[in-house]
Coordinates of C-alpha atoms in Angstrom, one line a residue:
X5 CA 115.3 11.1 38.4
X6 CA 117.3 14.2 37.9
X7 CA 116.7 14.6 34.4
X8 CA 117.0 18.0 32.9
X9 CA 114.8 17.7 29.8
X10 CA 111.7 15.2 29.1
X11 CA 110.8 13.8 25.9
X12 CA 106.8 13.7 25.7
X13 CA 105.0 11.6 23.2
X14 CA 101.7 10.6 22.5
X15 CA 100.5 7.4 21.0
X16 CA 99.9 8.7 17.4
X17 CA 103.1 10.4 17.4
X18 CA 105.6 8.2 14.9
X19 CA 109.2 8.4 14.2
X20 CA 108.7 8.4 10.4
X21 CA 110.7 11.6 9.9
X22 CA 114.0 10.2 11.7
X23 CA 115.7 9.6 8.6
X24 CA 115.3 13.5 7.5
X25 CA 116.6 14.5 10.9
X26 CA 120.2 16.3 10.6
X27 CA 121.1 15.0 14.2
X28 CA 119.8 13.1 17.0
X29 CA 117.8 14.6 19.7
X30 CA 120.5 15.1 22.0
X31 CA 122.3 16.9 20.0
X32 CA 118.9 18.9 18.9
X33 CA 118.8 19.9 22.5
X34 CA 122.3 21.3 22.4
X35 CA 121.3 24.2 20.1
X36 CA 118.0 25.2 21.9
X37 CA 118.2 28.6 23.3
X38 CA 119.1 29.3 26.4
X39 CA 116.8 29.0 29.2
X40 CA 114.3 27.6 26.7
X41 CA 111.2 26.1 28.3
X42 CA 109.1 24.3 25.8
X43 CA 109.7 23.1 22.4
X44 CA 107.0 21.3 20.1
X45 CA 108.3 18.7 17.9
X46 CA 105.2 18.2 16.0
X47 CA 103.3 20.9 14.7
X48 CA 100.3 20.7 12.3
X49 CA 97.8 23.7 11.5
X50 CA 95.6 24.6 8.5
X51 CA 97.2 25.3 5.0
X52 CA 97.9 29.0 5.9
X53 CA 99.5 28.5 9.2
X54 CA 102.0 26.1 7.8
X55 CA 102.6 27.8 4.9
X56 CA 103.3 31.2 7.6
X57 CA 105.7 28.8 9.5
X58 CA 107.8 28.0 6.8
X59 CA 108.0 31.3 5.3
X60 CA 109.1 32.7 8.8
X61 CA 112.0 30.2 9.1
X62 CA 113.1 31.1 5.4
X63 CA 113.4 34.6 6.2
X64 CA 115.1 34.3 9.7
X65 CA 117.4 31.4 8.9
X66 CA 119.0 33.7 6.4
X67 CA 121.0 35.4 9.5
X68 CA 121.2 32.5 11.1
X69 CA 124.8 30.7 11.7
X70 CA 125.4 28.7 8.9
X71 CA 121.6 29.3 7.7
X72 CA 120.2 26.6 10.4
X73 CA 117.5 27.1 12.4
X74 CA 116.0 24.4 14.1
X75 CA 113.1 26.2 16.0
X76 CA 111.3 29.3 16.0
X77 CA 109.2 30.7 18.9
X78 CA 105.3 29.7 19.2
X79 CA 103.7 33.0 19.7
X80 CA 100.2 33.1 18.6
X81 CA 100.7 30.2 15.9
X82 CA 97.9 27.7 15.9
X83 CA 99.8 24.8 15.5
X84 CA 98.9 21.8 17.4
X85 CA 101.7 20.1 18.9
X86 CA 101.5 17.7 21.6
X87 CA 102.1 14.6 19.5
X88 CA 105.8 15.1 21.0
X89 CA 107.4 18.0 22.6
X90 CA 110.3 18.6 25.0
X91 CA 110.0 20.5 28.1
X92 CA 113.2 21.3 30.3
X93 CA 113.4 21.7 34.3
X94 CA 112.8 25.1 34.1
X95 CA 109.5 24.6 31.7
X96 CA 108.2 22.0 34.4
X97 CA 108.7 24.4 37.3
X98 CA 106.6 26.7 35.8
X99 CA 103.9 24.2 34.7
X100 CA 104.2 22.6 38.5
X101 CA 103.9 26.3 40.0
X102 CA 101.0 27.5 37.8
X103 CA 98.9 24.6 39.0
X104 CA 100.1 23.6 42.6
X105 CA 97.4 24.1 45.1
X106 CA 98.0 25.4 48.6
X107 CA 97.9 21.8 49.4
X108 CA 101.0 20.8 47.5
X109 CA 99.0 19.0 44.8
X110 CA 98.5 19.8 41.1
X111 CA 94.6 21.6 40.9
X112 CA 93.7 20.8 37.6
X113 CA 90.1 23.2 38.4
X114 CA 92.9 26.2 38.2
X115 CA 93.6 25.4 34.5
X116 CA 91.2 27.5 32.0
X117 CA 90.7 24.8 29.8
X118 CA 91.6 20.7 29.1
X119 CA 93.3 21.3 25.7
X120 CA 96.8 20.5 26.3
X121 CA 98.7 22.6 24.1
X122 CA 96.3 25.7 24.0
X123 CA 96.0 26.0 27.8
X124 CA 97.8 23.5 30.1
X125 CA 101.2 24.3 28.5
X126 CA 100.5 27.9 27.0
X127 CA 98.9 29.3 30.4
X128 CA 101.0 27.4 32.7
X129 CA 104.7 27.9 30.9
X130 CA 103.9 31.0 28.9
X131 CA 104.1 31.8 25.3
X132 CA 107.2 33.7 25.3
X133 CA 110.4 33.6 23.1
X134 CA 111.3 30.6 25.2
X135 CA 108.6 28.5 24.0
X136 CA 109.5 26.8 20.8
X137 CA 108.3 24.8 17.7
X138 CA 110.9 22.7 15.8
X139 CA 111.5 23.9 12.2
X140 CA 111.0 21.7 10.4
X141 CA 108.8 19.7 12.8
X142 CA 110.3 16.2 13.8
X143 CA 107.2 14.6 14.0
X144 CA 104.2 14.2 12.2
X145 CA 100.7 12.8 13.1
X146 CA 100.5 9.5 11.0
X147 CA 96.8 9.6 10.3
X148 CA 95.5 13.3 10.7
X149 CA 91.9 13.7 11.5
X150 CA 90.8 15.9 8.8
X151 CA 91.7 16.4 4.9
X152 CA 93.3 20.0 5.7
X153 CA 95.9 18.7 8.0
X154 CA 96.3 16.0 5.8
X155 CA 97.3 19.0 3.6
X156 CA 99.4 20.4 6.1
X157 CA 101.2 17.2 6.9
X158 CA 102.4 16.7 3.1
X159 CA 103.9 20.1 3.5
X160 CA 106.1 19.1 6.3
X161 CA 107.2 16.0 4.8
X162 CA 108.1 18.0 1.9
X163 CA 110.0 20.6 4.1
X164 CA 112.0 18.1 5.9
X165 CA 112.7 15.9 2.7
X166 CA 114.0 18.7 0.8
X167 CA 115.9 20.3 3.5
X168 CA 117.6 16.7 4.3
X169 CA 118.5 15.8 0.6
X170 CA 119.9 19.5 0.3
X171 CA 122.0 19.0 3.7
X172 CA 120.7 22.2 5.0
X173 CA 120.6 23.9 1.9
X174 CA 117.3 24.0 0.5
X175 CA 114.0 24.0 1.0
X176 CA 110.0 23.6 -0.3
X177 CA 106.4 22.9 -0.1
X178 CA 106.3 20.8 -3.7
X179 CA 107.3 17.6 -2.9
X180 CA 105.1 14.3 -3.3
X181 CA 103.7 13.7 -0.1
X182 CA 102.6 9.8 -1.6
X183 CA 106.1 9.0 -2.6
X184 CA 107.7 10.4 0.7
X185 CA 105.1 8.8 3.1
X186 CA 105.8 5.2 1.1
X187 CA 109.6 5.7 1.6
X188 CA 109.3 6.4 5.2
X189 CA 107.1 3.9 5.7
X190 CA 109.3 1.4 4.2
X191 CA 112.2 2.9 6.4
X192 CA 110.2 1.8 9.8
X193 CA 110.4 -1.9 8.7
X194 CA 114.0 -1.9 9.1
X195 CA 114.6 -0.3 12.4
X196 CA 118.5 -0.8 12.2
X197 CA 118.6 1.5 9.2
X198 CA 116.5 4.2 11.1
X199 CA 118.9 6.9 12.2
X200 CA 119.3 10.5 10.9
X201 CA 120.5 11.5 7.6
X202 CA 119.5 8.6 5.7
X203 CA 116.5 9.5 3.6
X204 CA 118.7 9.2 0.5
X205 CA 119.7 5.7 1.3
X206 CA 115.8 4.7 2.0
X207 CA 115.2 6.7 -1.4
X208 CA 117.3 4.6 -3.6
X209 CA 116.3 1.2 -1.8
X210 CA 113.0 2.3 -2.7
X211 CA 113.6 3.3 -6.3
X212 CA 115.6 0.2 -7.2
X213 CA 113.5 -2.4 -5.8
X214 CA 110.3 -0.8 -7.7
X215 CA 112.0 0.9 -10.9
X216 CA 115.3 -1.0 -11.1
X217 CA 117.4 1.7 -10.2
X218 CA 119.7 4.1 -12.6
X219 CA 118.3 7.1 -14.1
X220 CA 114.8 6.6 -13.0
X221 CA 116.3 7.2 -9.6
X222 CA 116.8 10.5 -9.9
X223 CA 115.1 13.2 -7.7
X224 CA 113.2 15.9 -9.8
X225 CA 115.3 19.1 -10.1
X226 CA 112.2 21.3 -9.0
X227 CA 112.0 19.3 -5.8
X228 CA 115.2 20.6 -4.9
X229 CA 115.0 24.2 -5.3
X230 CA 114.6 26.7 -2.2
X231 CA 111.2 28.2 -2.2
X232 CA 111.8 31.9 -1.5
X233 CA 109.3 33.4 0.7
X234 CA 107.0 36.1 -1.0
X235 CA 108.2 40.0 0.2
X236 CA 106.4 41.1 3.1
X237 CA 103.9 43.8 1.5
X238 CA 102.9 40.9 -1.2
X239 CA 100.3 38.4 -0.8
X240 CA 101.1 35.4 1.0
X241 CA 101.0 31.6 -0.9
X242 CA 97.9 31.1 1.5
X243 CA 96.5 34.5 0.4
X244 CA 96.8 33.6 -3.3
X245 CA 95.7 30.1 -3.1
X246 CA 92.4 29.4 -4.6
X247 CA 89.4 28.3 -2.5
X248 CA 90.5 24.6 -2.7
X249 CA 93.7 25.1 -1.6
X250 CA 94.2 21.5 -0.9
X251 CA 93.0 20.1 -4.6
X252 CA 95.6 23.0 -5.8
X253 CA 98.4 21.7 -3.8
X254 CA 98.0 18.1 -4.6
X255 CA 97.5 19.1 -8.4
X256 CA 101.1 20.4 -8.8
X257 CA 102.7 17.3 -6.8
X258 CA 102.9 14.5 -9.1
X259 CA 105.4 12.2 -8.4
X260 CA 108.2 11.3 -10.9
X261 CA 107.9 7.8 -9.6
X262 CA 104.3 7.4 -9.5
X263 CA 102.8 5.7 -6.6
X264 CA 104.4 2.3 -5.8
X265 CA 103.5 -0.5 -3.2
X266 CA 106.4 -1.4 -1.3
X267 CA 107.6 -5.0 -0.3
X268 CA 108.8 -6.3 3.0
X269 CA 112.5 -6.5 2.2
X270 CA 115.7 -5.0 4.5
X271 CA 117.4 -2.6 3.0
X272 CA 120.5 -4.5 0.8
X273 CA 123.9 -3.8 2.6
X274 CA 126.5 -1.0 1.6

């Protein structure tokens, strides 16, 4: 239909993180590098891969205009990401050219494997600087298939929310994933309020509804502190982590609010 960009989403992709976005997808696309081909909007991996992506972003964004860096090259990162991704006309042209048979049809037999993000996209479009991954990811899988992916999802939620709450000034992987999921899940029930830069609105409603508002609705200062990457010659966070990294991660994320059950009620009008 002449479109220059396509958004591809699987059935397990959800819009939970929309309130943490700094802009809509149209403006996100405008900030992508020239000649980009594919941009993963979701990215799940193990503890080490997620931590490395976060720290690489922290290092690179220091030299970015306004310290705003919305993507990094995918490279060799083992981050699954076909829940949601963007593909440009150039990326699609590469993909079609790579797998089109002499008869003009797409030849799936020429694909090296059937895993979409690892082979079909990577082999067809090429993992160069133009193949990107969103930082932080804009989508997360609602129900990860394993415990270590659940830990990765918690880190991504913390990254996105802390960045949103500080208006892009700071980010960390320390926030309480359970509390974040409760706030975001309730936000999905009121689609008229589901828009970028509204996480604080949803959090205030969440806290007022369950805790009465006031000082109890303040967010821990530790949740708003920027988590700087270690020096390159030092061990990374993942290398220093104990064997049971997920348990250690959860143990340091007790919510100031505790685990609460949200009722189905619309946001109060401003």
